[in-house]
Coordinates of C-alpha atoms in Angstrom, one line a residue:
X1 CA 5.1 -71.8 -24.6
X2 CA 6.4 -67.9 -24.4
X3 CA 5.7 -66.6 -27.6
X4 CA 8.6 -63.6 -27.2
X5 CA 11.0 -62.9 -24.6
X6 CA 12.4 -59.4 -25.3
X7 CA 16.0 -59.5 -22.8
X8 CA 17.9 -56.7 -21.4
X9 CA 16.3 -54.0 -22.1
X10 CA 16.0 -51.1 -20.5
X11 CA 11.9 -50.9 -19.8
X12 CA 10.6 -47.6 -19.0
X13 CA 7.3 -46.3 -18.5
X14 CA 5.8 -43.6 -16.8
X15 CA 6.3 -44.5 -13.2
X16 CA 9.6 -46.9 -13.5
X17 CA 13.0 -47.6 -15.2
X18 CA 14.6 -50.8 -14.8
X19 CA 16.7 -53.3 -16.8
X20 CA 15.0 -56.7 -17.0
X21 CA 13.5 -59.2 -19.2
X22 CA 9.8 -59.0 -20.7
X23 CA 8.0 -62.3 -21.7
X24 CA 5.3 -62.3 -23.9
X25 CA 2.3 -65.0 -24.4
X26 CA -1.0 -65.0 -26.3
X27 CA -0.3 -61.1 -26.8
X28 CA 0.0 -60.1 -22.8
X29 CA 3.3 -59.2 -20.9
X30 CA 3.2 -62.9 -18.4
X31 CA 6.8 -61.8 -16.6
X32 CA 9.3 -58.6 -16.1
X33 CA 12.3 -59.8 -14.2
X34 CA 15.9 -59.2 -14.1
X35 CA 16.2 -62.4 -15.7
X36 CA 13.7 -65.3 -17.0
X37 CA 14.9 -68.9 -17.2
X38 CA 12.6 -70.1 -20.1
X39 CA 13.4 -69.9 -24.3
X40 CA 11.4 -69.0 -26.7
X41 CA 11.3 -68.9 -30.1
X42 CA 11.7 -65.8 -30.8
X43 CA 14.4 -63.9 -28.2
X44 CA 15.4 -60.2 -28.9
X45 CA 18.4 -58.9 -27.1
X46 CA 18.0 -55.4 -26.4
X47 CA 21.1 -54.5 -24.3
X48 CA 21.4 -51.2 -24.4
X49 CA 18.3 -49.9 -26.1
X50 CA 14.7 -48.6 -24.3
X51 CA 11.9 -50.3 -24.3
X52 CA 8.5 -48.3 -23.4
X53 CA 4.7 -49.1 -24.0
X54 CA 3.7 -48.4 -27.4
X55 CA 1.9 -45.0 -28.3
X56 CA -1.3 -43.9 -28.2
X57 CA -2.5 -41.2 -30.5
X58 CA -6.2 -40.2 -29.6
X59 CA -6.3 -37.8 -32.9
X60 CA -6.2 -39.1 -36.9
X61 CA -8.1 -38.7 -39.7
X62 CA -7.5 -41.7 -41.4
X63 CA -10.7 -41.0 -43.5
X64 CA -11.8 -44.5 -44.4
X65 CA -14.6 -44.9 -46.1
X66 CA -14.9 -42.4 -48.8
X67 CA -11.7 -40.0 -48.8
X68 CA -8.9 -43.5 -48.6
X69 CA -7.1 -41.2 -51.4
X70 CA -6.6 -38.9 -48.5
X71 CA -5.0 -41.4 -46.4
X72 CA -6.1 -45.0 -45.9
X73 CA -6.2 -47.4 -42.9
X74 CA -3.4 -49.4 -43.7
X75 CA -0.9 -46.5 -44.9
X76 CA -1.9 -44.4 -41.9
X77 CA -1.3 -47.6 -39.4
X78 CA 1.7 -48.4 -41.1
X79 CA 3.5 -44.8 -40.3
X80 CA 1.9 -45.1 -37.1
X81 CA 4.1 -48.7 -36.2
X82 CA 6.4 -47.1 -38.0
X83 CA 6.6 -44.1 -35.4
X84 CA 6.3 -46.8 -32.3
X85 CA 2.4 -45.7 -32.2
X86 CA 0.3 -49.2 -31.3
X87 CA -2.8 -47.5 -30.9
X88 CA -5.4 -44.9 -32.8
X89 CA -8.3 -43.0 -32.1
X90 CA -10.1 -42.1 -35.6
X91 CA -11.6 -38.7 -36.4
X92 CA -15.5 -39.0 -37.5
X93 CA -15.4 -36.0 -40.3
X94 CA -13.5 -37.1 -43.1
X95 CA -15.4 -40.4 -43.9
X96 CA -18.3 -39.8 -46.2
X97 CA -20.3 -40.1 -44.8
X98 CA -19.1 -39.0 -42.0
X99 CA -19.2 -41.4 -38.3
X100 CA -23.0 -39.8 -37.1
X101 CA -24.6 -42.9 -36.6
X102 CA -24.7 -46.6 -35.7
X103 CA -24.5 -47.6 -39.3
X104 CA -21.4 -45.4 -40.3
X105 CA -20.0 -46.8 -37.5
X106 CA -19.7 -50.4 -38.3
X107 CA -19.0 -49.1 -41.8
X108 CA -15.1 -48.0 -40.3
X109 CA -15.1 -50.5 -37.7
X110 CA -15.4 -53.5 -40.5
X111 CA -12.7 -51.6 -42.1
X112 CA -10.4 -50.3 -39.2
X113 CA -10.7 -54.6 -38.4
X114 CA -9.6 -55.5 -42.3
X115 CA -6.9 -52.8 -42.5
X116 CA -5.4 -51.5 -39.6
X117 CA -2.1 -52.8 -38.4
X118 CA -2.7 -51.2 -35.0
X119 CA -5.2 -51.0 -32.2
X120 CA -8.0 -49.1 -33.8
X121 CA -10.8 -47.0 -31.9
X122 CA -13.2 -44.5 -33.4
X123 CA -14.8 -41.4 -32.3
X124 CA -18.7 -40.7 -33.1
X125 CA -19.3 -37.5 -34.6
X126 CA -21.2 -34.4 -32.2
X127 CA -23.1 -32.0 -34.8
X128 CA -26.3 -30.2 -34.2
X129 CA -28.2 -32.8 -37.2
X130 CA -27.1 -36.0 -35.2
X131 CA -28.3 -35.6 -31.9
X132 CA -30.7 -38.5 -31.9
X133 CA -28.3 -40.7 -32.8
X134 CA -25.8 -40.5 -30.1
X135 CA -27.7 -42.9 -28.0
X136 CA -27.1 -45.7 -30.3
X137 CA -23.7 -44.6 -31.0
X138 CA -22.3 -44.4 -27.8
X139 CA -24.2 -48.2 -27.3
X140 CA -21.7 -49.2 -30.3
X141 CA -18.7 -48.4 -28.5
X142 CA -17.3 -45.3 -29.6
X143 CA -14.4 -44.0 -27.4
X144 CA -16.4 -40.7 -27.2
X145 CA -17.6 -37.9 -29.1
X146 CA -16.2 -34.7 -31.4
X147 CA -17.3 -31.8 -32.0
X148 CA -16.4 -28.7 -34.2
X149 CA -17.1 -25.4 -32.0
X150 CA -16.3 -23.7 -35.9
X151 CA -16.4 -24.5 -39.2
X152 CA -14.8 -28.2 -39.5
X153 CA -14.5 -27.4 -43.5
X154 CA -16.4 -30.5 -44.4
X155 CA -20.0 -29.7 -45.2
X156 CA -21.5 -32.8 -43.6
X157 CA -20.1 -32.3 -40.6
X158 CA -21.9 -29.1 -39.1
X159 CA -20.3 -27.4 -36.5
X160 CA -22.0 -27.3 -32.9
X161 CA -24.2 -24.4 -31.6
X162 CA -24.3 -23.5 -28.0
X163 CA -27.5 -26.1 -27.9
X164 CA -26.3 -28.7 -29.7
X165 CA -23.2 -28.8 -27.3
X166 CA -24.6 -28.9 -24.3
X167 CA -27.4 -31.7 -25.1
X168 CA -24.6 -33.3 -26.9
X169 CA -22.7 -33.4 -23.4
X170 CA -25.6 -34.3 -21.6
X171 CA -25.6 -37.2 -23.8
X172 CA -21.9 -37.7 -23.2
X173 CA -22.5 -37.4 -19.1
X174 CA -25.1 -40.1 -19.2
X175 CA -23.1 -42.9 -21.1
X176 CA -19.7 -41.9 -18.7
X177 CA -18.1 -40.8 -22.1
X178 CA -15.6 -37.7 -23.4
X179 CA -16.4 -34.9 -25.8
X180 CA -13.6 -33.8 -27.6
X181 CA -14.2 -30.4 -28.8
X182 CA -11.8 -27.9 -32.1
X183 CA -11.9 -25.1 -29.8
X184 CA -12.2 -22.1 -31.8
X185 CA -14.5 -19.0 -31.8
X186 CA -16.1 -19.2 -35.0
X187 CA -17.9 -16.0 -35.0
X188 CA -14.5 -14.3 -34.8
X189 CA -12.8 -16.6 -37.1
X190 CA -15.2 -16.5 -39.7
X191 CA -15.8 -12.5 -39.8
X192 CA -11.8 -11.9 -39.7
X193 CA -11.1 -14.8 -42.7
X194 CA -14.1 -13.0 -44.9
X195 CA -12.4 -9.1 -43.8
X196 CA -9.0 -10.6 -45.1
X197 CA -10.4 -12.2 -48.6
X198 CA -12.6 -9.2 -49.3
X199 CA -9.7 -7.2 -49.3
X200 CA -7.2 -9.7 -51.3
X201 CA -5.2 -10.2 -48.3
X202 CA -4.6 -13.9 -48.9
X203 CA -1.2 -14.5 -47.3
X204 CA 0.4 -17.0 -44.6
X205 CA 1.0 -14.1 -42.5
X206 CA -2.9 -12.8 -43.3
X207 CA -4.9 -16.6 -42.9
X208 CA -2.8 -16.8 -39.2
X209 CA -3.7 -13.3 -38.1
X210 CA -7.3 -14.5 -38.9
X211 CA -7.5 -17.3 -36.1
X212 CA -5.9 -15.2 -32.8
X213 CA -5.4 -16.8 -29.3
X214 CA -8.4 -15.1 -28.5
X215 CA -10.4 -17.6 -30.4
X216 CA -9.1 -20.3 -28.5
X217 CA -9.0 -19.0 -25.2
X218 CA -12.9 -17.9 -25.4
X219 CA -14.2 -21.5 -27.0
X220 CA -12.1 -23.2 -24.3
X221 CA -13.6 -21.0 -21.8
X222 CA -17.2 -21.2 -23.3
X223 CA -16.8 -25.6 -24.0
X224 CA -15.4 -26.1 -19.9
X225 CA -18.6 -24.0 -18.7
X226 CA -20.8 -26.6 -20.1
X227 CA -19.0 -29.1 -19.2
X228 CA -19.2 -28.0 -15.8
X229 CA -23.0 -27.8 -15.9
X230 CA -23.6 -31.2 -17.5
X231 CA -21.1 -33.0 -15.6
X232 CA -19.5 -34.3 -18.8
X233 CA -15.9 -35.3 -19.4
X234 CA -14.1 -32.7 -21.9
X235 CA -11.6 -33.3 -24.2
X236 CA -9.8 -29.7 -25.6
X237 CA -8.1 -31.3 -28.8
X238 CA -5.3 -29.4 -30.5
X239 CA -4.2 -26.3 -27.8
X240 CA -1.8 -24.2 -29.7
X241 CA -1.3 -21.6 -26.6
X242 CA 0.0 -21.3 -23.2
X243 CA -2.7 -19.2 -22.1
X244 CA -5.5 -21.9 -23.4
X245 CA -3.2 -24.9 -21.5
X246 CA -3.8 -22.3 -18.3
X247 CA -7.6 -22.4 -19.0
X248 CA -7.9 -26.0 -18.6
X249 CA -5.3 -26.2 -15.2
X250 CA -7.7 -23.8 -13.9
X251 CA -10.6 -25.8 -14.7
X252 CA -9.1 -28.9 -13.1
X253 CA -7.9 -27.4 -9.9
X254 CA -11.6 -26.6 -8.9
X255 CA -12.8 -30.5 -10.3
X256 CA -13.9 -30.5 -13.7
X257 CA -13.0 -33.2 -15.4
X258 CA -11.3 -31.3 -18.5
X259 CA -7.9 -32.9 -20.3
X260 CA -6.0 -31.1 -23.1
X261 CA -3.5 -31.9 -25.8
X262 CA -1.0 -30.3 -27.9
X263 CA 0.7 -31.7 -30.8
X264 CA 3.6 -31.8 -32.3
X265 CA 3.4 -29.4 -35.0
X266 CA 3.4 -26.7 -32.5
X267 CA 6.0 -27.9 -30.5
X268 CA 8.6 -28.1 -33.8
X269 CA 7.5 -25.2 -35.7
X270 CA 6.5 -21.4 -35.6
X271 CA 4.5 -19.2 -38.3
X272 CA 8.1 -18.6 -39.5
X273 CA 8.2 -22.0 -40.8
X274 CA 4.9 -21.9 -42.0
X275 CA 6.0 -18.6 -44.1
X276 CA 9.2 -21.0 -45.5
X277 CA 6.9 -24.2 -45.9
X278 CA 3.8 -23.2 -47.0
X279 CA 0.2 -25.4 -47.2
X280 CA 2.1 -28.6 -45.9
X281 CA 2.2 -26.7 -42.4
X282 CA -0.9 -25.1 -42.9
X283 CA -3.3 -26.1 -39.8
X284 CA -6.1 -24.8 -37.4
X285 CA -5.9 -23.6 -34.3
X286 CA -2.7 -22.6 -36.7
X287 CA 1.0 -22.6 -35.7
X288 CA 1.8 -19.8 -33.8
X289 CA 4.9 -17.5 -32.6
X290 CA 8.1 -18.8 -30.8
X291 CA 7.1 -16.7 -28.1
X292 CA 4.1 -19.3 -28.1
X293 CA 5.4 -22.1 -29.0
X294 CA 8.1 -21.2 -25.7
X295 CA 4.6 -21.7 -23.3
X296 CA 3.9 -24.4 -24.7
X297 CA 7.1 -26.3 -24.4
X298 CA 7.3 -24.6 -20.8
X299 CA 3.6 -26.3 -20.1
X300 CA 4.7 -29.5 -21.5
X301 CA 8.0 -29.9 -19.3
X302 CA 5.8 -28.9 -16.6
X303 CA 3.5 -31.8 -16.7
X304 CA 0.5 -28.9 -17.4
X305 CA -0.3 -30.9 -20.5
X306 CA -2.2 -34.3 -20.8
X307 CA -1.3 -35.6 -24.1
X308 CA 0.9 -35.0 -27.4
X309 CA -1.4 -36.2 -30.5
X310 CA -1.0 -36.4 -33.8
X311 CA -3.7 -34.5 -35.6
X312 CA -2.8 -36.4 -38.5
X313 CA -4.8 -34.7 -41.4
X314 CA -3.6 -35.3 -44.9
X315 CA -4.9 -34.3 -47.9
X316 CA -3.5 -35.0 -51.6
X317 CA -1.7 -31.9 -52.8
X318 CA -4.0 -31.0 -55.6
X319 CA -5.9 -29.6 -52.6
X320 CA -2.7 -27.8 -50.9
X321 CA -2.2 -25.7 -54.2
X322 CA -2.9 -21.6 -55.0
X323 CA -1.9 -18.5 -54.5
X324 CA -5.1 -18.0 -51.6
X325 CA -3.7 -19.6 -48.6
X326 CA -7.4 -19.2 -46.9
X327 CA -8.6 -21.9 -49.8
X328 CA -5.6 -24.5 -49.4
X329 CA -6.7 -27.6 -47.7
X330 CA -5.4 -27.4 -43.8
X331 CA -4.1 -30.6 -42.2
X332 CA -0.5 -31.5 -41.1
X333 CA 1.1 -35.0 -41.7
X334 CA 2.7 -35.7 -38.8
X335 CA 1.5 -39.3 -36.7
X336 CA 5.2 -41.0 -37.8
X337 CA 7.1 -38.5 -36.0
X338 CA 5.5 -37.5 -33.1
X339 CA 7.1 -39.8 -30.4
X340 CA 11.0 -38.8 -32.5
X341 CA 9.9 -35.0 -32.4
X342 CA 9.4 -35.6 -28.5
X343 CA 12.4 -37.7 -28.1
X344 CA 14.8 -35.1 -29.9
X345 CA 13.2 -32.0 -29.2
X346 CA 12.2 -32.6 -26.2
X347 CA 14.3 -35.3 -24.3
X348 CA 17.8 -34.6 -26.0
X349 CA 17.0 -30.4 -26.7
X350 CA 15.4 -29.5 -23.7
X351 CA 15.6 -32.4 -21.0
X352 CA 12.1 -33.6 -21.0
X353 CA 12.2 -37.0 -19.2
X354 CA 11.6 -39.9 -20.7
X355 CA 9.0 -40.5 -17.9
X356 CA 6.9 -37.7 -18.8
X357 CA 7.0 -38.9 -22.8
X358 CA 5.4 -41.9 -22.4
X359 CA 3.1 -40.1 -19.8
X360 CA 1.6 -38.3 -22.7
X361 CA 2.6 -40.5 -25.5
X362 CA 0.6 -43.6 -23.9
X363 CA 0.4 -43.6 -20.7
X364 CA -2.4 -40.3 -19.7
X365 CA -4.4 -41.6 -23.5
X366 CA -4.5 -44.6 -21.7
X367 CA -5.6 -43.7 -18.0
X368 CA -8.0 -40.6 -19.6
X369 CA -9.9 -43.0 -22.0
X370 CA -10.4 -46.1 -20.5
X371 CA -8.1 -48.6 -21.8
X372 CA -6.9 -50.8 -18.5
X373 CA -4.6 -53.1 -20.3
X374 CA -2.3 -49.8 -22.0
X375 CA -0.2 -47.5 -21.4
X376 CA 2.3 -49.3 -19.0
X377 CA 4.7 -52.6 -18.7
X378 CA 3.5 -54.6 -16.2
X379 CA 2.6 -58.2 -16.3
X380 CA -1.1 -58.5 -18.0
X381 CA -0.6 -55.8 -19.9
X382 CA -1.2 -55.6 -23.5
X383 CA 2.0 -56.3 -25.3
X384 CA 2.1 -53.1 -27.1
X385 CA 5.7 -52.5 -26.8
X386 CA 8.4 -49.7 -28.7
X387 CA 11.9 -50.4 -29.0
X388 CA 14.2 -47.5 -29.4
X389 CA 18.0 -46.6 -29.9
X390 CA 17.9 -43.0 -28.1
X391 CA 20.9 -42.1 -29.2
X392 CA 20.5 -42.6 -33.3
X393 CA 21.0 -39.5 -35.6
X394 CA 19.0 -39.3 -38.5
X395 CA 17.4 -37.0 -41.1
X396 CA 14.5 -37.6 -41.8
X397 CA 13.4 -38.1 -45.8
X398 CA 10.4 -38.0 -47.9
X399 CA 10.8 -42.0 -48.7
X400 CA 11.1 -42.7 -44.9
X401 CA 7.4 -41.5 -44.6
X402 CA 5.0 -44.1 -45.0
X403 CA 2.4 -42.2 -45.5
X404 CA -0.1 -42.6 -49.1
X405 CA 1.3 -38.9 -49.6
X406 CA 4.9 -38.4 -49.0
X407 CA 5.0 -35.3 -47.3
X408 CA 5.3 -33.6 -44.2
X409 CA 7.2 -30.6 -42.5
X410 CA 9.4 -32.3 -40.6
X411 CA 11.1 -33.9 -43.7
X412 CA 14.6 -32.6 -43.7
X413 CA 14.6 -32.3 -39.6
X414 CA 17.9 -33.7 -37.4
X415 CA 16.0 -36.4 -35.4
X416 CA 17.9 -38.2 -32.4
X417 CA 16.2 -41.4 -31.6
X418 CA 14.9 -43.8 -33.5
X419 CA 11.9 -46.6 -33.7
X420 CA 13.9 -49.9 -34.1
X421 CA 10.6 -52.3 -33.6
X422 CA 6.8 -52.4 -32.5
X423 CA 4.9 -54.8 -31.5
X424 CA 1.1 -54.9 -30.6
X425 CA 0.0 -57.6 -28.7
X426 CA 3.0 -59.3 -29.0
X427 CA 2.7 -59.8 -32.8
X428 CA 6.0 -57.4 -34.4
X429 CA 4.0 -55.3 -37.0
X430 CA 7.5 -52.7 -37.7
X431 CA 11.6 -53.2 -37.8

């Protein structure tokens, strides 16, 4: 018996566009044809609307166990299906402790199992105090390893020296796996953040003048180095430049295996906005220039860019109050929106395909990491599947989030495109 038969849509992913039916049994796609004979109990018509393979977002902090006030498994899942995301990779820093070892590991993984109403996978945790440990680690499954190259701001979760990095990635070489590295300069971030406080300059404009391009462009030069040495995959989370996008298509014309990603808060928003918004959009590598942010989106339409991740980071907003913006929590609530930010700035603003979306939506997360039954529509696939009216207007409000705290900068945004239903494995977990 065919569990779902999804009809007429039009099914897109990163290498076709068609109209056609999609079957679905024991959670795999079993048939995609213009049209399929059988019933089922459960028939959706979807004449007219676009169906792609869910989302994968390779960058949360759901925080589970020890901060779930921050954000919890099932609240962060749930604005994930929500946002037609059907996959997760979990940050090890914000669970306390934090994901350094085998046991921490099957700490979340019990948890991610109980709670989660996606696909859940979990990075181990890269620091200069855990280095015996990564063995045993990457024998538990973790979908690779994260490190801080400056201060992560949590003080069990050290950030890597030079040594630490490149055993780390030695490590990482030997088990096939990634390292995903905050690329940052933390001497220079460190030294200007303390010149700026010492002299009461506490500011928006002051805490982003503190962590300059330069930063970036010099950890992401220093992190691909040892990454050529060790022969170790490389992950650059969180590029907020053009220039540091550059670095990596460098690195990958001459072989290294080096992938980036951007997110959406520098794709929607400049440090104008942050001057308007405040600690919601406050962030590292922060939110830069629309000169910037132009690069980036340039990059992106290129196909110069790997992936579009989250870097879902919330925080209660005791933590996001005072008058010294160097002291407010940073993190940006932002995994429900990513795939409409890309759909309406990108697709309907600046005629992004569709294609190249779900290329770094679900498709590259997919291809980069791993996992062989994502990412496309094809029969034996995982049926992680988004449905989506393109063409729906919408603002979006604080009670659409789904997130434990209710905020985010994008509240208040025109969105065009909206997340009708998810389903992973076949089982409808939103609409």
């Amino acid at each position: 018996m065919i569990d779902l038969i999804i009809r007429q849509a039009r099914v897109l992913d990163s290498t076709r566009d068609l109209i056609a039916d999609i079957a679905v049994q024991n959670g795999k796609i079993v048939e995609v044809k213009s049209a399929i004979s059988d019933d089922s109990p459960v028939e959706i018509d979807a004449n007219g609307l676009l169906l792609i393979p869910g989302g994968i977002d390779p960058h949360v902090h759901f925080n589970e166990p020890g901060r779930a006030e921050w954000e919890g498994l099932k609240t962060g899942s749930q604005a994930l299906a929500k946002g037609g995301m059907t996959s997760f990779f979990d940050m090890p820093l914000n669970s306390t402790p934090p994901v350094l070892s085998a046991e921490e590991y099957h700490k979340k993984r019990r948890l991610a199992d109980e709670k989660s109403l996606v696909n859940a996978y979990l990075w181990g945790g890269l620091t200069p105090d855990n280095l015996d440990e990564l063995d045993s680690l990457a024998d538990c499954g973790v979908i690779g390893f994260k490190a801080f190259m400056s201060n992560s701001g949590i003080d069990d979760f050290k950030a890597v020296d030079d040594y630490a990095l490149y055993k780390g990635m030695e490590v990482a070489a030997k088990h096939g796996l990634i390292v995903a590295v905050h690329a940052e300069n933390d001497a220079i971030t460190s030294h200007l953040a303390q010149q700026a406080m010492s002299e009461k300059h506490l500011s928006v404009p002051d805490y982003l003048q503190s962590r300059p391009v330069i930063a970036e462009l010099e950890a992401i030069q220093r992190a691909i180095l040892f990454t050529q040495e060790t022969g170790c995959k490389l992950h650059i989370v969180h590029v907020s430049s053009g220039r540091g996008i550059e670095l990596v298509k460098e690195a990958q014309a001459k072989g290294i295996d080096v992938t980036c990603e951007t997110c959406p808060h520098y794709l929607a928003l400049t440090d104008e906005d942050v001057a308007k918004i405040g600690a919601v959009a406050k962030c590292a590598p922060p939110i830069r220039s629309q000169e910037e942010q132009n690069a980036l989106w340039d990059k992106l339409i290129a196909g110069d860019i790997d992936i579009v991740a989250s870097d879902h980071s919330p925080a209660p907003m005791s933590l996001k109050q005072g008058d010294n913006f160097f002291s407010i929590w940073g993190g940006i609530s932002g995994c429900q929106s990513t795939l409409p930010l890309l759909l309406t700035e990108g697709y309907h603003n600046r005629g992004m395909s569709l294609q190249q979306i779900v290329a770094v939506t679900s498709t590259n997360t997919a291809q980069h990491f791993g996992l062989n039954t994502k990412g496309t529509i094809a029969v034996d696939m995982d049926a992680d599947l988004t449905l989506i009216d393109l063409e729906t207007e919408y603002v979006l409000n604080t009670e659409d989030l789904a997130y434990q705290h209710k905020v985010s900068p994008y509240v208040g945004m025109q969105m065009r495109g909206e997340i009708l239903k998810t389903w992973v494995g076949g089982k409808l977990v939103y609409g």
